[in-house]
Amino acid sequence: MAVKNELLALLEASRGKVISGQELAQRLGVSRAAVWKAATALRAQGVAVSAAPGSGYSLLPESDFLSQEAAETYFAPPKAPVRVLQEASSTNLLAKQWAIEGAPHGSVVVAERQTQGRGRLGRSFASPPGGLYLSVVLRPQRAVGNPVLITAAAAVAVCRAVQALCGIELSIKWVNDLFLKGKKCCGILTEAGTGFENGSIEYIVVGIGINYRTRPEEFAPEIRQIATALYPGGAAQLPRLQLAAAIYENLLGAFERLESKEFLPEYRARSLALGREVTVLAQPPYTATALAIDDEARLVVKKQSGETAVLSAGEISIRL
Ligand code: BTN
């Protein structure tokens, strides 16, 4: 590993602590001048490294550089390969390709920005730097039941991690849009690959896009009114990779316990739709009242005609 990367790994593992140039030089087996050179190179790359003369080196609290070294600190011990990229077309596309090549259960791709971020229903997902974009490969050991259950479990996994680490309470708009103060701050896209011969699901890719520090002006004008971020334009409260690792842990746990459906009460409690009038964006759209989320995470609505419909896919809009 290059000195620069070794230095980054050491500083990430000792976040909040100042380490003297001499100690770093000893631990890395290089000269103090080489440590200084490596720190300068890291800074040039965008890593916020401080070097107080006479005291030592540390990562500044706002340092939030997505690096392989930081991932190894937070995704520890690694259960499966983690890939960190500065730019991806779409982490879901990469994860699907990786799954086809045999990536094991739990493999994860994280990117600083996406050039072709994908949303649900064929839409694009704006993915400027400062967001958190990750995709996880899941390999089901048995039949997974209704796919909407996985998406719902993923939504709860993200809410739990955000609440635990950021202290922010998110709401869920069925199926998988996460909202903060009436605006969307996270979208989830779940895709699957099936075996040609028996049609069984070989892999699932859960892609999560969180507007983390995204500034309002980074959103396209048409979504500025309806989108927000956890910390709009602000300094990172915690490294995104730390949040990514917590989401990942929650997601894998929820997937293992999928059959128990333990996440459903929380999914319902966080629901923005329940008890409200919603517009079901079908062809043609219609107005209905959201009555319940059933045990398959489907939305049960009552149409104005009095007729009941059970939705397992699609989209609703809610006037918030
Ligand atoms: C939606 O709101 O329509 C779903 C958006 C999902 C976006 C995430 S970002 C990480 C992953 N990669 C993608 O291309 N899409 C998902």
Coordinates of C-alpha atoms and ligand atoms in Angstrom, one line a residue:
M1 CA 0.0 0.0 0.0
A2 CA 1.3 3.5 -0.8
V3 CA 2.4 5.6 2.2
K4 CA -0.4 8.0 1.5
N5 CA -3.0 5.3 1.8
E6 CA -1.4 3.8 4.9
L7 CA -1.4 7.2 6.5
L8 CA -5.1 7.7 5.6
A9 CA -5.9 4.3 7.1
L10 CA -4.1 5.2 10.4
L11 CA -5.7 8.6 10.7
E12 CA -9.2 7.2 9.9
A13 CA -8.7 4.6 12.6
S14 CA -7.7 7.3 15.1
R15 CA -10.3 9.9 14.2
G16 CA -10.3 12.7 16.8
K17 CA -6.8 12.1 17.9
V18 CA -3.6 14.0 17.0
I19 CA -0.7 11.7 16.2
S20 CA 2.8 13.1 16.1
G21 CA 4.8 13.0 12.9
Q22 CA 7.4 10.9 14.7
E23 CA 5.0 8.3 15.8
L24 CA 3.4 8.1 12.3
A25 CA 6.9 7.8 10.8
Q26 CA 7.7 4.9 13.1
R27 CA 4.4 3.1 12.6
L28 CA 4.7 3.5 8.8
G29 CA 8.4 2.7 8.7
V30 CA 9.2 5.9 6.7
S31 CA 10.9 9.3 7.4
R32 CA 9.0 12.3 8.9
A33 CA 9.5 14.0 5.6
A34 CA 7.7 11.1 3.9
V35 CA 4.8 11.5 6.3
W36 CA 4.6 15.2 5.5
K37 CA 4.7 14.5 1.8
A38 CA 1.9 11.9 2.1
A39 CA -0.2 14.3 4.2
T40 CA 0.3 17.0 1.5
A41 CA -0.8 14.5 -1.2
L42 CA -3.9 13.5 0.8
R43 CA -4.9 17.2 1.1
A44 CA -4.4 17.7 -2.6
Q45 CA -6.9 14.8 -3.1
G46 CA -9.5 16.6 -0.9
V47 CA -8.9 14.8 2.5
A48 CA -9.1 17.3 5.4
V49 CA -5.8 16.5 7.2
S50 CA -4.6 19.0 9.8
A51 CA -0.9 19.3 10.7
A52 CA -0.4 21.6 13.7
P53 CA 3.2 22.5 13.9
G54 CA 4.9 20.7 16.7
S55 CA 1.9 18.6 17.7
G56 CA 1.1 16.2 14.9
Y57 CA -1.5 15.1 12.3
S58 CA -5.2 14.4 12.6
L59 CA -8.3 14.2 10.4
L60 CA -10.4 17.3 10.8
P61 CA -13.8 16.6 12.2
E62 CA -15.4 17.6 8.9
S63 CA -13.3 15.2 6.9
D64 CA -15.7 13.1 4.9
F65 CA -13.6 11.8 2.1
L66 CA -14.9 8.5 0.7
S67 CA -11.9 6.2 0.6
Q68 CA -11.3 2.5 0.6
E69 CA -9.3 3.0 3.8
A70 CA -12.2 4.7 5.6
A71 CA -14.5 2.0 4.4
E72 CA -12.3 -0.6 6.0
T73 CA -12.5 1.3 9.3
Y74 CA -16.3 1.5 9.3
F75 CA -17.3 -1.8 7.6
A76 CA -15.3 -3.8 10.2
P77 CA -14.9 -6.6 10.2
P78 CA -15.7 -6.8 6.4
K79 CA -18.4 -9.4 5.8
A80 CA -18.0 -9.1 2.0
P81 CA -16.0 -6.9 -0.4
V82 CA -16.7 -3.2 -0.2
R83 CA -15.9 -1.0 -3.2
V84 CA -15.5 2.8 -2.9
L85 CA -15.5 5.0 -6.0
Q86 CA -15.3 8.7 -6.5
E87 CA -17.6 8.4 -9.5
A88 CA -19.9 5.7 -10.8
S89 CA -22.4 5.6 -13.6
S90 CA -24.9 4.0 -11.2
T91 CA -24.0 2.0 -8.2
N92 CA -27.0 -0.3 -8.9
L93 CA -25.7 -1.0 -12.4
L94 CA -22.2 -1.7 -11.1
A95 CA -23.6 -3.9 -8.3
K96 CA -25.8 -5.9 -10.7
Q97 CA -22.8 -6.4 -13.0
W98 CA -20.7 -7.5 -10.0
A99 CA -23.5 -9.9 -8.9
I100 CA -23.5 -11.5 -12.4
E101 CA -19.7 -12.0 -12.1
G102 CA -20.3 -13.8 -8.7
A103 CA -20.1 -11.1 -6.0
P104 CA -21.0 -12.7 -2.7
H105 CA -24.0 -11.8 -0.4
G106 CA -23.3 -8.5 1.3
S107 CA -21.0 -7.0 -1.4
V108 CA -21.4 -3.3 -1.4
V109 CA -20.5 -0.4 -3.8
V110 CA -20.4 3.2 -2.5
A111 CA -19.8 6.3 -4.7
E112 CA -19.3 10.0 -4.2
R113 CA -21.4 10.8 -7.2
Q114 CA -23.3 9.1 -10.0
T115 CA -23.4 10.2 -13.6
Q116 CA -26.5 8.1 -14.4
G117 CA -28.2 7.6 -11.1
R118 CA -31.3 5.5 -11.6
G119 CA -34.7 6.0 -9.9
R120 CA -37.8 3.9 -9.8
L121 CA -40.2 3.7 -12.8
G122 CA -37.4 4.4 -15.2
R123 CA -36.7 7.9 -13.8
S124 CA -33.2 9.3 -13.2
F125 CA -31.9 10.1 -9.7
A126 CA -29.9 13.3 -9.3
S127 CA -26.7 12.3 -7.6
P128 CA -24.4 15.3 -7.0
P129 CA -21.3 15.0 -4.7
G130 CA -22.2 15.3 -1.0
G131 CA -24.9 12.6 -1.2
L132 CA -24.6 9.0 -0.1
Y133 CA -25.1 6.5 -2.9
L134 CA -24.7 2.8 -2.1
S135 CA -25.9 -0.5 -3.5
V136 CA -25.8 -3.8 -1.7
V137 CA -25.9 -7.3 -3.3
L138 CA -28.2 -9.8 -1.5
R139 CA -28.3 -13.5 -2.3
P140 CA -31.5 -15.0 -0.9
Q141 CA -31.2 -18.5 0.5
R142 CA -34.9 -19.2 0.1
A143 CA -38.0 -17.7 -1.7
V144 CA -38.3 -14.1 -0.6
G145 CA -42.1 -13.7 -1.0
N146 CA -43.5 -10.4 -2.1
P147 CA -40.6 -8.1 -3.4
V148 CA -42.3 -5.1 -1.8
L149 CA -41.4 -6.6 1.6
I150 CA -37.6 -6.3 0.8
T151 CA -38.0 -2.7 -0.2
A152 CA -40.0 -1.9 2.9
A153 CA -37.4 -3.7 5.1
A154 CA -34.7 -1.6 3.4
A155 CA -36.7 1.6 4.2
V156 CA -36.9 0.7 7.9
A157 CA -33.2 -0.2 7.9
V158 CA -32.2 3.3 6.6
C159 CA -34.6 5.0 9.1
R160 CA -33.1 3.1 12.0
A161 CA -29.5 3.9 11.1
V162 CA -30.3 7.6 10.5
Q163 CA -32.1 7.8 13.8
A164 CA -29.3 6.1 15.7
L165 CA -26.4 8.0 14.2
C166 CA -27.8 11.3 13.2
G167 CA -30.7 11.6 15.7
I168 CA -33.0 12.5 12.8
E169 CA -36.5 10.9 12.6
L170 CA -37.6 10.1 9.0
S171 CA -41.0 9.2 7.7
I172 CA -41.8 6.7 4.9
K173 CA -44.0 7.4 1.9
W174 CA -45.1 4.0 0.6
V175 CA -43.3 2.2 -0.7
N176 CA -39.8 3.5 -0.2
D177 CA -39.4 7.2 -0.2
L178 CA -38.0 8.6 3.0
F179 CA -39.1 12.1 4.0
L180 CA -37.8 14.7 6.4
K181 CA -40.1 17.6 7.3
G182 CA -42.4 17.0 4.3
K183 CA -39.7 16.7 1.7
K184 CA -38.0 13.6 0.2
C185 CA -34.4 13.0 1.3
C186 CA -33.8 9.4 0.3
G187 CA -34.9 7.0 -2.4
I188 CA -34.5 3.3 -2.7
L189 CA -34.4 1.2 -5.8
T190 CA -34.6 -2.6 -5.5
E191 CA -33.7 -4.7 -8.5
A192 CA -33.3 -8.4 -9.0
G193 CA -31.7 -10.9 -11.3
T194 CA -33.4 -14.3 -11.9
G195 CA -32.1 -17.6 -13.2
F196 CA -33.1 -18.3 -16.8
E197 CA -33.9 -21.9 -16.2
N198 CA -36.0 -21.9 -13.0
G199 CA -36.9 -18.3 -12.7
S200 CA -35.7 -18.2 -9.1
I201 CA -34.1 -15.0 -7.8
E202 CA -30.3 -15.2 -7.9
Y203 CA -29.5 -11.9 -6.5
I204 CA -31.2 -8.7 -5.3
V205 CA -29.5 -5.3 -5.5
V206 CA -30.8 -2.7 -3.0
G207 CA -29.7 0.8 -4.0
I208 CA -30.0 3.6 -1.6
G209 CA -29.6 7.3 -2.4
I210 CA -29.5 9.8 0.5
N211 CA -29.3 13.5 0.1
Y212 CA -26.8 14.0 2.9
R213 CA -25.2 17.4 2.7
T214 CA -26.7 18.4 -0.7
R215 CA -27.3 22.1 -1.0
P216 CA -30.8 23.2 -2.2
E217 CA -29.3 24.8 -5.4
E218 CA -27.8 21.4 -6.3
F219 CA -31.3 20.0 -7.0
A220 CA -32.9 20.7 -10.3
P221 CA -35.3 23.6 -10.1
E222 CA -38.3 21.3 -10.6
I223 CA -37.5 19.2 -7.5
R224 CA -36.1 22.0 -5.2
Q225 CA -39.5 22.4 -3.6
I226 CA -40.0 18.7 -2.9
A227 CA -36.4 17.5 -2.0
T228 CA -34.2 18.1 1.0
A229 CA -31.1 16.7 2.6
L230 CA -30.2 15.5 6.1
Y231 CA -27.8 18.4 6.5
P232 CA -28.6 20.8 3.6
G233 CA -25.3 22.4 2.7
G234 CA -23.9 21.9 6.2
A235 CA -20.8 20.3 7.5
A236 CA -21.0 16.5 7.9
Q237 CA -22.1 15.5 11.3
L238 CA -20.5 12.2 10.9
P239 CA -18.6 10.5 8.1
R240 CA -20.9 9.2 5.4
L241 CA -19.1 5.9 5.4
Q242 CA -20.0 5.5 9.1
L243 CA -23.7 6.0 8.2
A244 CA -23.3 3.7 5.2
A245 CA -21.9 0.9 7.4
A246 CA -24.8 1.3 9.9
I247 CA -27.4 1.2 7.1
Y248 CA -25.6 -1.9 5.7
E249 CA -25.7 -3.7 9.1
N250 CA -29.4 -2.9 9.6
L251 CA -30.2 -3.9 6.0
L252 CA -28.4 -7.3 6.3
G253 CA -30.1 -7.9 9.7
A254 CA -33.5 -7.0 8.3
F255 CA -33.0 -9.3 5.3
E256 CA -32.0 -12.2 7.5
R257 CA -35.1 -11.7 9.6
L258 CA -37.3 -11.0 6.6
E259 CA -39.7 -13.9 7.4
S260 CA -40.4 -12.6 10.9
K261 CA -41.5 -9.3 9.4
E262 CA -40.3 -7.6 12.6
F263 CA -39.8 -4.3 10.7
L264 CA -43.5 -4.0 9.7
P265 CA -44.8 -2.3 12.9
E266 CA -42.1 0.3 12.6
Y267 CA -42.8 0.7 8.9
R268 CA -46.5 1.4 9.7
A269 CA -45.6 3.8 12.5
R270 CA -43.4 5.8 10.2
S271 CA -45.9 5.8 7.4
L272 CA -47.0 9.2 6.0
A273 CA -49.9 7.6 4.0
L274 CA -51.9 5.8 6.7
G275 CA -55.2 7.4 7.4
R276 CA -54.6 10.1 4.7
E277 CA -56.1 10.9 1.4
V278 CA -53.7 9.8 -1.3
T279 CA -53.6 10.0 -5.1
V280 CA -52.8 6.6 -6.6
L281 CA -50.6 7.3 -9.7
A282 CA -52.3 4.6 -11.8
Q283 CA -53.6 5.0 -15.4
P284 CA -55.8 7.0 -14.8
P285 CA -54.8 8.4 -11.4
Y286 CA -57.5 8.2 -8.7
T287 CA -58.0 9.5 -5.1
A288 CA -58.4 7.1 -2.2
T289 CA -57.9 6.8 1.5
A290 CA -55.0 4.8 2.7
L291 CA -56.5 2.3 5.1
A292 CA -53.7 -0.1 6.0
I293 CA -50.3 -1.7 5.2
D294 CA -50.9 -5.4 5.2
D295 CA -48.5 -8.1 6.3
E296 CA -47.0 -8.2 2.8
A297 CA -46.3 -4.4 3.0
R298 CA -48.9 -3.8 0.4
L299 CA -51.0 -0.6 0.7
V300 CA -54.7 -1.1 1.2
V301 CA -56.7 1.8 -0.1
K302 CA -60.4 2.7 -0.2
K303 CA -61.5 4.3 -3.4
Q304 CA -64.1 7.0 -3.5
S305 CA -66.6 4.5 -4.9
G306 CA -66.2 2.6 -1.7
E307 CA -64.3 -0.3 -3.4
T308 CA -61.0 -1.5 -1.8
A309 CA -57.8 -2.0 -3.7
V310 CA -54.6 -3.7 -2.5
L311 CA -51.4 -2.2 -4.1
S312 CA -48.2 -4.1 -4.3
A313 CA -46.4 -1.8 -6.7
G314 CA -46.6 1.6 -8.2
E315 CA -46.6 5.0 -6.6
I316 CA -48.8 7.3 -4.6
S317 CA -48.7 11.0 -3.9
I318 CA -49.8 12.7 -0.7
R319 CA -50.5 16.4 -0.2
L320 CA -48.3 17.1 2.9
Ligands
BTN1 C1 -36.2 6.6 -6.4 O1 -36.4 7.5 -5.5 O2 -36.9 6.6 -7.4 C2 -35.1 5.6 -6.1 C3 -33.8 6.2 -6.1 C4 -32.7 5.2 -5.8 C5 -31.3 5.9 -6.0 C6 -30.2 5.0 -5.6 S1 -28.7 5.9 -5.5 C7 -27.8 4.4 -5.3 C8 -28.4 3.5 -6.3 N1 -27.9 3.6 -7.6 C9 -28.8 4.1 -8.5 O3 -28.5 4.3 -9.7 N2 -30.0 4.2 -7.9 C10 -29.9 3.9 -6.5

